[in-house]
Amino acid sequence: MKRLDNKISLVTSSTRGIGLEIAKKLGGNGSKVYLAVRRLDAGKKIADEIIANGGNADIVYFDASKPDTYKTMIEEVINKEKRLDVLVNNYGGTNVKADFDVVTGNTEDFFRIVQDNLQSVYLPCKEVIPHMIRNGGGSIINISTIGSVIPDLSRVAYVVSKAAINSLTQNIAVQYAKQGVRCNAILPGLIATDAAMDNMSEEFIKGFLRHVPLNRVGKPEDIANAVVFYASDESSFITGDLIEVAGGFGLPTPLYGDSITK
Ligand code: NAP
């Protein structure tokens, strides 16, 4: 018996990085996993790999720049499976060339980024929750960021949108708990994916790690392991959690980094 046997799950943006690892772990733990992706050929290859490793997987079309596809990706799974037990809203990000501080940043860019990220949770939740309720419940897991709880000097649209996702997570948790729908968010720290590594210098990463008590960059598996827990019935009494998977970043005294000598 595997931890996610008989569960149908969907992960948005699962061709690379954190989403890819989440899809693999869900598939490896017994769930039939749908990869919701814009590059269907890449998604199909990954689904085939999951199947070759003894799991079960399929693909559905999703492109965040076409908001209708949040609805159609859920509909497609419901039509095929009649249920969706686990929804992982992994899509999200920002444009580091446009997302600055409040004064420097462009107003239109700010609201575009906030909308893009916030609707990536709001729209699929609106679509899936009635099906989960009809089916006796389900688990929604939103990928936020540690930055959503620690104000920063830049990327204001990104962190504000993720803070809104935290609030949406807890509102959904309260609004549908009685009908068996759980909703939790994972707040990753610095994780080694293209999104993070392409935008950060080695020097920045070195300085950043001085403030990470566990003293390493996270791996996509670190996030995927937490997702499996929140997807499984092992977490059946947990909802509205904003769980930090960040190596302890933000936990110590602000003077902590200064005390590291190595
Ligand atoms: P990533 O490695 O850059 O992967 C991005 C994924 O998003 C790819 O699968 C990509 O698909 C997909 N994607 C991009 N634009 C899309 C669109 N318009 N429609 C559909 N899919 C699209 O990103 P990541 O680092 O894994 O980030 C995943 C989540 O973790 C995000 O919500 C991010 O905010 C959060 N997070 C990451 C970190 C970190 O340090 N990495 C930290 C905190 C939070 P293609 O392959 O087709 O391009």
mmCIF file of C-alpha atoms and ligand atoms in Angstrom:
data_model
loop_
_atom_site.group_PDB
_atom_site.id
_atom_site.type_symbol
_atom_site.label_atom_id
_atom_site.label_comp_id
_atom_site.label_asym_id
_atom_site.label_seq_id
_atom_site.Cartn_x
_atom_site.Cartn_y
_atom_site.Cartn_z
ATOM 1 C CA MET A 1 0.000 0.000 0.000
ATOM 2 C CA LYS A 2 1.442 3.384 -1.028
ATOM 3 C CA ARG A 3 0.761 6.694 0.718
ATOM 4 C CA LEU A 4 -1.332 8.122 -2.128
ATOM 5 C CA ASP A 5 -2.973 5.009 -3.553
ATOM 6 C CA ASN A 6 -6.310 5.724 -5.305
ATOM 7 C CA LYS A 7 -5.758 9.484 -5.319
ATOM 8 C CA ILE A 8 -5.977 11.539 -8.488
ATOM 9 C CA SER A 9 -3.760 14.621 -8.442
ATOM 10 C CA LEU A 10 -2.878 17.547 -10.684
ATOM 11 C CA VAL A 11 0.235 19.743 -10.588
ATOM 12 C CA THR A 12 0.467 22.967 -12.591
ATOM 13 C CA SER A 13 3.728 23.766 -14.394
ATOM 14 C CA SER A 14 5.418 20.437 -13.870
ATOM 15 C CA THR A 15 7.932 20.272 -16.741
ATOM 16 C CA ARG A 16 10.814 21.673 -14.676
ATOM 17 C CA GLY A 17 11.966 22.658 -11.205
ATOM 18 C CA ILE A 18 9.752 22.203 -8.159
ATOM 19 C CA GLY A 19 6.639 21.175 -10.132
ATOM 20 C CA LEU A 20 8.508 18.399 -11.944
ATOM 21 C CA GLU A 21 9.746 16.919 -8.680
ATOM 22 C CA ILE A 22 6.281 17.180 -7.122
ATOM 23 C CA ALA A 23 4.758 15.292 -10.068
ATOM 24 C CA LYS A 24 7.412 12.567 -9.821
ATOM 25 C CA LYS A 25 6.939 12.150 -6.056
ATOM 26 C CA LEU A 26 3.131 12.072 -6.280
ATOM 27 C CA GLY A 27 3.403 9.476 -9.070
ATOM 28 C CA GLY A 28 5.999 7.502 -7.117
ATOM 29 C CA ASN A 29 3.738 7.389 -4.067
ATOM 30 C CA GLY A 30 0.776 5.778 -5.812
ATOM 31 C CA SER A 31 -1.232 8.747 -7.091
ATOM 32 C CA LYS A 32 -2.291 9.036 -10.706
ATOM 33 C CA VAL A 33 -0.789 12.433 -11.465
ATOM 34 C CA TYR A 34 -1.844 14.868 -14.174
ATOM 35 C CA LEU A 35 0.885 17.215 -15.375
ATOM 36 C CA ALA A 36 -0.799 20.511 -16.288
ATOM 37 C CA VAL A 37 1.659 22.013 -18.763
ATOM 38 C CA ARG A 38 1.959 24.352 -21.727
ATOM 39 C CA ARG A 39 4.544 22.137 -23.504
ATOM 40 C CA LEU A 40 2.584 18.949 -24.031
ATOM 41 C CA ASP A 41 5.508 17.107 -25.654
ATOM 42 C CA ALA A 42 7.749 17.745 -22.637
ATOM 43 C CA GLY A 43 4.894 16.780 -20.280
ATOM 44 C CA LYS A 44 4.271 13.555 -22.201
ATOM 45 C CA LYS A 45 7.941 12.541 -21.855
ATOM 46 C CA ILE A 46 7.800 13.046 -18.087
ATOM 47 C CA ALA A 47 4.488 11.178 -17.811
ATOM 48 C CA ASP A 48 6.040 8.278 -19.754
ATOM 49 C CA GLU A 49 9.007 8.267 -17.352
ATOM 50 C CA ILE A 50 6.703 8.166 -14.335
ATOM 51 C CA ILE A 51 4.817 5.260 -15.929
ATOM 52 C CA ALA A 52 8.085 3.451 -16.777
ATOM 53 C CA ASN A 53 9.009 3.740 -13.081
ATOM 54 C CA GLY A 54 5.806 1.959 -12.054
ATOM 55 C CA GLY A 55 3.584 5.025 -11.525
ATOM 56 C CA ASN A 56 0.549 6.387 -13.320
ATOM 57 C CA ALA A 57 0.495 9.770 -15.091
ATOM 58 C CA ASP A 58 -1.146 11.774 -17.847
ATOM 59 C CA ILE A 59 -1.028 15.337 -19.205
ATOM 60 C CA VAL A 60 -3.504 18.207 -19.581
ATOM 61 C CA TYR A 61 -3.021 21.507 -21.364
ATOM 62 C CA PHE A 62 -2.501 24.578 -19.209
ATOM 63 C CA ASP A 63 -0.972 27.944 -20.037
ATOM 64 C CA ALA A 64 -1.052 30.621 -17.344
ATOM 65 C CA SER A 65 -1.200 33.326 -20.009
ATOM 66 C CA LYS A 66 -4.586 31.856 -21.058
ATOM 67 C CA PRO A 67 -6.660 32.023 -17.860
ATOM 68 C CA ASP A 68 -9.469 29.886 -19.398
ATOM 69 C CA THR A 69 -7.114 26.926 -19.203
ATOM 70 C CA TYR A 70 -7.343 26.907 -15.395
ATOM 71 C CA LYS A 71 -10.956 25.842 -15.912
ATOM 72 C CA THR A 72 -10.416 23.509 -18.851
ATOM 73 C CA MET A 73 -7.515 21.633 -17.193
ATOM 74 C CA ILE A 74 -9.746 20.779 -14.206
ATOM 75 C CA GLU A 75 -12.730 19.923 -16.446
ATOM 76 C CA GLU A 76 -10.589 17.556 -18.502
ATOM 77 C CA VAL A 77 -9.480 15.605 -15.433
ATOM 78 C CA ILE A 78 -13.010 15.496 -14.005
ATOM 79 C CA ASN A 79 -14.370 14.248 -17.331
ATOM 80 C CA LYS A 80 -11.811 11.453 -17.437
ATOM 81 C CA GLU A 81 -11.600 10.471 -13.764
ATOM 82 C CA LYS A 82 -14.852 11.829 -12.262
ATOM 83 C CA ARG A 83 -12.767 13.170 -9.376
ATOM 84 C CA LEU A 84 -9.707 15.176 -8.395
ATOM 85 C CA ASP A 85 -8.391 14.529 -4.897
ATOM 86 C CA VAL A 86 -5.236 16.643 -4.829
ATOM 87 C CA LEU A 87 -4.631 19.986 -6.540
ATOM 88 C CA VAL A 88 -1.126 21.460 -6.400
ATOM 89 C CA ASN A 89 -1.025 25.087 -7.517
ATOM 90 C CA ASN A 90 2.669 25.318 -8.320
ATOM 91 C CA TYR A 91 2.685 27.887 -11.158
ATOM 92 C CA GLY A 92 4.017 31.283 -10.113
ATOM 93 C CA GLY A 93 6.868 33.703 -10.423
ATOM 94 C CA THR A 94 7.846 37.178 -11.388
ATOM 95 C CA ASN A 95 9.783 39.189 -13.919
ATOM 96 C CA VAL A 96 12.925 40.387 -12.129
ATOM 97 C CA LYS A 97 13.404 43.035 -14.836
ATOM 98 C CA ALA A 98 10.063 44.667 -13.945
ATOM 99 C CA ASP A 99 9.374 43.830 -10.290
ATOM 100 C CA PHE A 100 11.170 46.323 -8.051
ATOM 101 C CA ASP A 101 10.215 48.450 -5.025
ATOM 102 C CA VAL A 102 6.951 50.416 -4.822
ATOM 103 C CA VAL A 103 8.318 53.691 -6.225
ATOM 104 C CA THR A 104 10.666 52.345 -8.897
ATOM 105 C CA GLY A 105 8.353 49.645 -10.211
ATOM 106 C CA ASN A 106 5.815 50.304 -12.934
ATOM 107 C CA THR A 107 2.206 50.307 -11.663
ATOM 108 C CA GLU A 108 0.839 48.237 -14.547
ATOM 109 C CA ASP A 109 3.570 45.622 -14.088
ATOM 110 C CA PHE A 110 2.771 45.439 -10.382
ATOM 111 C CA PHE A 111 -0.905 44.675 -10.908
ATOM 112 C CA ARG A 112 -0.215 42.341 -13.839
ATOM 113 C CA ILE A 113 2.178 40.216 -11.733
ATOM 114 C CA VAL A 114 -0.146 40.247 -8.726
ATOM 115 C CA GLN A 115 -3.063 39.148 -10.902
ATOM 116 C CA ASP A 116 -1.017 36.486 -12.696
ATOM 117 C CA ASN A 117 0.075 34.845 -9.438
ATOM 118 C CA LEU A 118 -3.135 35.291 -7.471
ATOM 119 C CA GLN A 119 -5.403 33.934 -10.206
ATOM 120 C CA SER A 120 -3.142 30.872 -10.465
ATOM 121 C CA VAL A 121 -4.614 29.790 -7.128
ATOM 122 C CA TYR A 122 -8.026 31.477 -7.156
ATOM 123 C CA LEU A 123 -9.217 30.230 -10.560
ATOM 124 C CA PRO A 124 -8.396 26.502 -10.239
ATOM 125 C CA CYS A 125 -9.681 26.452 -6.633
ATOM 126 C CA LYS A 126 -12.993 27.990 -7.699
ATOM 127 C CA GLU A 127 -13.315 25.237 -10.295
ATOM 128 C CA VAL A 128 -12.173 22.239 -8.270
ATOM 129 C CA ILE A 129 -13.727 22.822 -4.836
ATOM 130 C CA PRO A 130 -17.335 21.940 -5.872
ATOM 131 C CA HIS A 131 -16.047 18.644 -7.312
ATOM 132 C CA MET A 132 -14.031 17.907 -4.167
ATOM 133 C CA ILE A 133 -17.087 18.628 -2.010
ATOM 134 C CA ARG A 134 -19.262 16.325 -4.146
ATOM 135 C CA ASN A 135 -16.614 13.663 -3.722
ATOM 136 C CA GLY A 136 -16.346 13.936 0.077
ATOM 137 C CA GLY A 137 -13.258 16.148 0.227
ATOM 138 C CA GLY A 138 -9.797 16.795 -1.128
ATOM 139 C CA SER A 139 -6.481 18.485 -0.511
ATOM 140 C CA ILE A 140 -5.281 21.719 -2.106
ATOM 141 C CA ILE A 141 -1.621 22.671 -1.784
ATOM 142 C CA ASN A 142 -0.432 26.112 -2.846
ATOM 143 C CA ILE A 143 3.237 26.857 -3.513
ATOM 144 C CA SER A 144 3.943 30.237 -1.938
ATOM 145 C CA THR A 145 7.365 31.545 -0.859
ATOM 146 C CA ILE A 146 9.198 32.341 2.391
ATOM 147 C CA GLY A 147 9.353 35.895 0.970
ATOM 148 C CA SER A 148 5.607 36.181 1.591
ATOM 149 C CA VAL A 149 6.245 36.554 5.318
ATOM 150 C CA ILE A 150 9.537 38.504 5.266
ATOM 151 C CA PRO A 151 9.400 41.950 3.631
ATOM 152 C CA ASP A 152 12.200 42.659 1.163
ATOM 153 C CA LEU A 153 13.806 45.582 -0.691
ATOM 154 C CA SER A 154 12.510 44.501 -4.105
ATOM 155 C CA ARG A 155 10.119 42.093 -5.927
ATOM 156 C CA VAL A 156 7.149 43.733 -4.216
ATOM 157 C CA ALA A 157 4.572 42.386 -6.693
ATOM 158 C CA TYR A 158 5.816 38.819 -6.234
ATOM 159 C CA VAL A 159 5.820 38.828 -2.445
ATOM 160 C CA VAL A 160 2.533 40.722 -2.124
ATOM 161 C CA SER A 161 0.851 38.235 -4.481
ATOM 162 C CA LYS A 162 2.242 35.300 -2.502
ATOM 163 C CA ALA A 163 1.106 36.893 0.779
ATOM 164 C CA ALA A 164 -2.363 37.134 -0.774
ATOM 165 C CA ILE A 165 -2.075 33.445 -1.706
ATOM 166 C CA ASN A 166 -1.341 32.662 1.960
ATOM 167 C CA SER A 167 -4.501 34.482 2.970
ATOM 168 C CA LEU A 168 -6.531 32.822 0.225
ATOM 169 C CA THR A 169 -5.200 29.457 1.459
ATOM 170 C CA GLN A 170 -6.449 30.111 4.972
ATOM 171 C CA ASN A 171 -9.799 31.498 3.812
ATOM 172 C CA ILE A 172 -10.394 28.412 1.673
ATOM 173 C CA ALA A 173 -9.320 26.224 4.596
ATOM 174 C CA VAL A 174 -11.978 27.796 6.811
ATOM 175 C CA GLN A 175 -14.707 28.096 4.183
ATOM 176 C CA TYR A 176 -14.733 24.428 3.080
ATOM 177 C CA ALA A 177 -13.338 22.513 6.076
ATOM 178 C CA LYS A 178 -16.797 21.232 7.031
ATOM 179 C CA GLN A 179 -17.084 19.644 3.589
ATOM 180 C CA GLY A 180 -13.729 17.864 3.894
ATOM 181 C CA VAL A 181 -11.636 20.152 1.710
ATOM 182 C CA ARG A 182 -8.239 20.947 3.214
ATOM 183 C CA CYS A 183 -6.035 23.751 1.962
ATOM 184 C CA ASN A 184 -2.398 24.357 2.940
ATOM 185 C CA ALA A 185 0.464 26.403 1.552
ATOM 186 C CA ILE A 186 4.160 25.574 1.374
ATOM 187 C CA LEU A 187 6.608 28.468 1.696
ATOM 188 C CA PRO A 188 9.879 27.443 0.021
ATOM 189 C CA GLY A 189 13.154 29.156 0.766
ATOM 190 C CA LEU A 190 15.889 29.347 -1.849
ATOM 191 C CA ILE A 191 15.532 26.216 -3.995
ATOM 192 C CA ALA A 192 17.948 25.224 -6.761
ATOM 193 C CA THR A 193 15.794 25.598 -9.894
ATOM 194 C CA ASP A 194 16.243 27.543 -13.143
ATOM 195 C CA ALA A 195 14.035 30.350 -11.792
ATOM 196 C CA ALA A 196 16.276 30.935 -8.793
ATOM 197 C CA MET A 197 19.710 30.117 -10.173
ATOM 198 C CA ASP A 198 19.327 32.165 -13.380
ATOM 199 C CA ASN A 199 18.593 35.278 -11.349
ATOM 200 C CA MET A 200 21.100 35.112 -8.520
ATOM 201 C CA SER A 201 24.853 35.556 -8.474
ATOM 202 C CA GLU A 202 27.137 33.153 -6.631
ATOM 203 C CA GLU A 203 28.040 36.010 -4.307
ATOM 204 C CA PHE A 204 24.388 36.661 -3.450
ATOM 205 C CA ILE A 205 23.794 32.969 -2.742
ATOM 206 C CA LYS A 206 26.861 32.813 -0.484
ATOM 207 C CA GLY A 207 25.654 35.841 1.479
ATOM 208 C CA PHE A 208 22.102 34.467 1.630
ATOM 209 C CA LEU A 209 23.267 31.137 3.049
ATOM 210 C CA ARG A 210 24.826 32.921 6.027
ATOM 211 C CA HIS A 211 21.231 33.448 7.140
ATOM 212 C CA VAL A 212 20.055 29.883 6.535
ATOM 213 C CA PRO A 213 20.688 27.868 9.704
ATOM 214 C CA LEU A 214 20.661 24.551 7.805
ATOM 215 C CA ASN A 215 23.247 26.194 5.539
ATOM 216 C CA ARG A 216 22.356 24.894 2.120
ATOM 217 C CA VAL A 217 20.270 25.726 -0.915
ATOM 218 C CA GLY A 218 17.081 23.653 -0.932
ATOM 219 C CA LYS A 219 16.343 20.959 -3.474
ATOM 220 C CA PRO A 220 13.053 20.551 -5.354
ATOM 221 C CA GLU A 221 12.670 17.227 -3.482
ATOM 222 C CA ASP A 222 12.532 19.132 -0.184
ATOM 223 C CA ILE A 223 9.341 20.801 -1.387
ATOM 224 C CA ALA A 224 7.970 17.659 -3.041
ATOM 225 C CA ASN A 225 8.354 15.697 0.219
ATOM 226 C CA ALA A 226 6.214 18.259 2.029
ATOM 227 C CA VAL A 227 3.621 18.153 -0.766
ATOM 228 C CA VAL A 228 3.285 14.370 -0.441
ATOM 229 C CA PHE A 229 2.596 14.770 3.278
ATOM 230 C CA TYR A 230 -0.104 17.423 2.741
ATOM 231 C CA ALA A 231 -1.606 15.384 -0.108
ATOM 232 C CA SER A 232 -1.807 12.216 1.967
ATOM 233 C CA ASP A 233 -4.219 11.260 4.736
ATOM 234 C CA GLU A 234 -1.288 11.510 7.173
ATOM 235 C CA SER A 235 -2.137 15.227 7.315
ATOM 236 C CA SER A 236 -5.918 14.682 7.551
ATOM 237 C CA PHE A 237 -6.198 16.893 10.694
ATOM 238 C CA ILE A 238 -4.157 19.770 9.224
ATOM 239 C CA THR A 239 -5.619 22.664 7.285
ATOM 240 C CA GLY A 240 -4.740 26.318 6.811
ATOM 241 C CA ASP A 241 -1.074 25.619 7.466
ATOM 242 C CA LEU A 242 1.580 27.924 6.009
ATOM 243 C CA ILE A 243 4.532 25.597 6.290
ATOM 244 C CA GLU A 244 8.019 26.980 5.776
ATOM 245 C CA VAL A 245 10.452 24.683 3.970
ATOM 246 C CA ALA A 246 13.367 27.061 4.031
ATOM 247 C CA GLY A 247 16.170 25.622 6.167
ATOM 248 C CA GLY A 248 15.251 27.945 9.036
ATOM 249 C CA PHE A 249 15.676 31.172 7.021
ATOM 250 C CA GLY A 250 14.122 34.067 8.962
ATOM 251 C CA LEU A 251 14.031 32.160 12.241
ATOM 252 C CA PRO A 252 17.110 33.397 14.144
ATOM 253 C CA THR A 253 17.943 36.825 15.451
ATOM 254 C CA PRO A 254 18.728 39.304 12.616
ATOM 255 C CA LEU A 255 22.306 39.314 13.977
ATOM 256 C CA TYR A 256 22.682 35.595 13.229
ATOM 257 C CA GLY A 257 24.411 36.072 9.847
ATOM 258 C CA ASP A 258 27.054 38.342 11.419
ATOM 259 C CA SER A 259 28.040 35.629 13.866
ATOM 260 C CA ILE A 260 28.906 33.106 11.135
ATOM 261 C CA THR A 261 32.644 33.201 10.588
ATOM 262 C CA LYS A 262 33.185 30.527 7.914
HETATM 263 P P1 NAP B 1 11.068 27.014 -12.634
HETATM 264 O O1 NAP B 1 12.100 25.996 -12.310
HETATM 265 O O2 NAP B 1 11.475 28.241 -13.359
HETATM 266 O O3 NAP B 1 9.914 26.276 -13.482
HETATM 267 C C1 NAP B 1 8.943 27.036 -14.014
HETATM 268 C C2 NAP B 1 7.815 26.126 -14.502
HETATM 269 O O4 NAP B 1 6.724 26.989 -14.825
HETATM 270 C C3 NAP B 1 8.186 25.354 -15.749
HETATM 271 O O5 NAP B 1 7.576 24.072 -15.687
HETATM 272 C C4 NAP B 1 7.577 26.211 -16.851
HETATM 273 O O6 NAP B 1 7.173 25.510 -18.014
HETATM 274 C C5 NAP B 1 6.318 26.694 -16.148
HETATM 275 N N1 NAP B 1 5.741 27.882 -16.775
HETATM 276 C C6 NAP B 1 6.334 29.075 -17.012
HETATM 277 N N2 NAP B 1 5.451 29.898 -17.641
HETATM 278 C C7 NAP B 1 4.295 29.197 -17.787
HETATM 279 C C8 NAP B 1 3.032 29.497 -18.337
HETATM 280 N N3 NAP B 1 2.755 30.683 -18.901
HETATM 281 N N4 NAP B 1 2.065 28.544 -18.295
HETATM 282 C C9 NAP B 1 2.313 27.328 -17.751
HETATM 283 N N5 NAP B 1 3.494 26.982 -17.201
HETATM 284 C C10 NAP B 1 4.470 27.912 -17.223
HETATM 285 O O7 NAP B 1 10.277 27.510 -11.327
HETATM 286 P P2 NAP B 1 10.365 26.971 -9.819
HETATM 287 O O8 NAP B 1 11.528 27.591 -9.155
HETATM 288 O O9 NAP B 1 10.241 25.476 -9.808
HETATM 289 O O10 NAP B 1 9.058 27.634 -9.171
HETATM 290 C C11 NAP B 1 7.875 26.900 -8.927
HETATM 291 C C12 NAP B 1 7.067 27.573 -7.817
HETATM 292 O O11 NAP B 1 7.850 27.651 -6.635
HETATM 293 C C13 NAP B 1 6.625 29.007 -8.134
HETATM 294 O O12 NAP B 1 5.325 29.236 -7.653
HETATM 295 C C14 NAP B 1 7.628 29.860 -7.354
HETATM 296 O O13 NAP B 1 7.117 31.125 -7.004
HETATM 297 C C15 NAP B 1 7.826 28.980 -6.134
HETATM 298 N N6 NAP B 1 9.072 29.256 -5.394
HETATM 299 C C16 NAP B 1 10.300 28.949 -5.920
HETATM 300 C C17 NAP B 1 11.453 29.227 -5.179
HETATM 301 C C18 NAP B 1 12.846 28.903 -5.682
HETATM 302 O O14 NAP B 1 13.820 29.274 -5.008
HETATM 303 N N7 NAP B 1 12.995 28.226 -6.808
HETATM 304 C C19 NAP B 1 11.347 29.822 -3.921
HETATM 305 C C20 NAP B 1 10.087 30.121 -3.432
HETATM 306 C C21 NAP B 1 8.965 29.835 -4.174
HETATM 307 P P3 NAP B 1 8.107 25.426 -19.349
HETATM 308 O O15 NAP B 1 9.044 24.264 -19.125
HETATM 309 O O16 NAP B 1 7.108 25.196 -20.432
HETATM 310 O O17 NAP B 1 8.847 26.725 -19.483
#
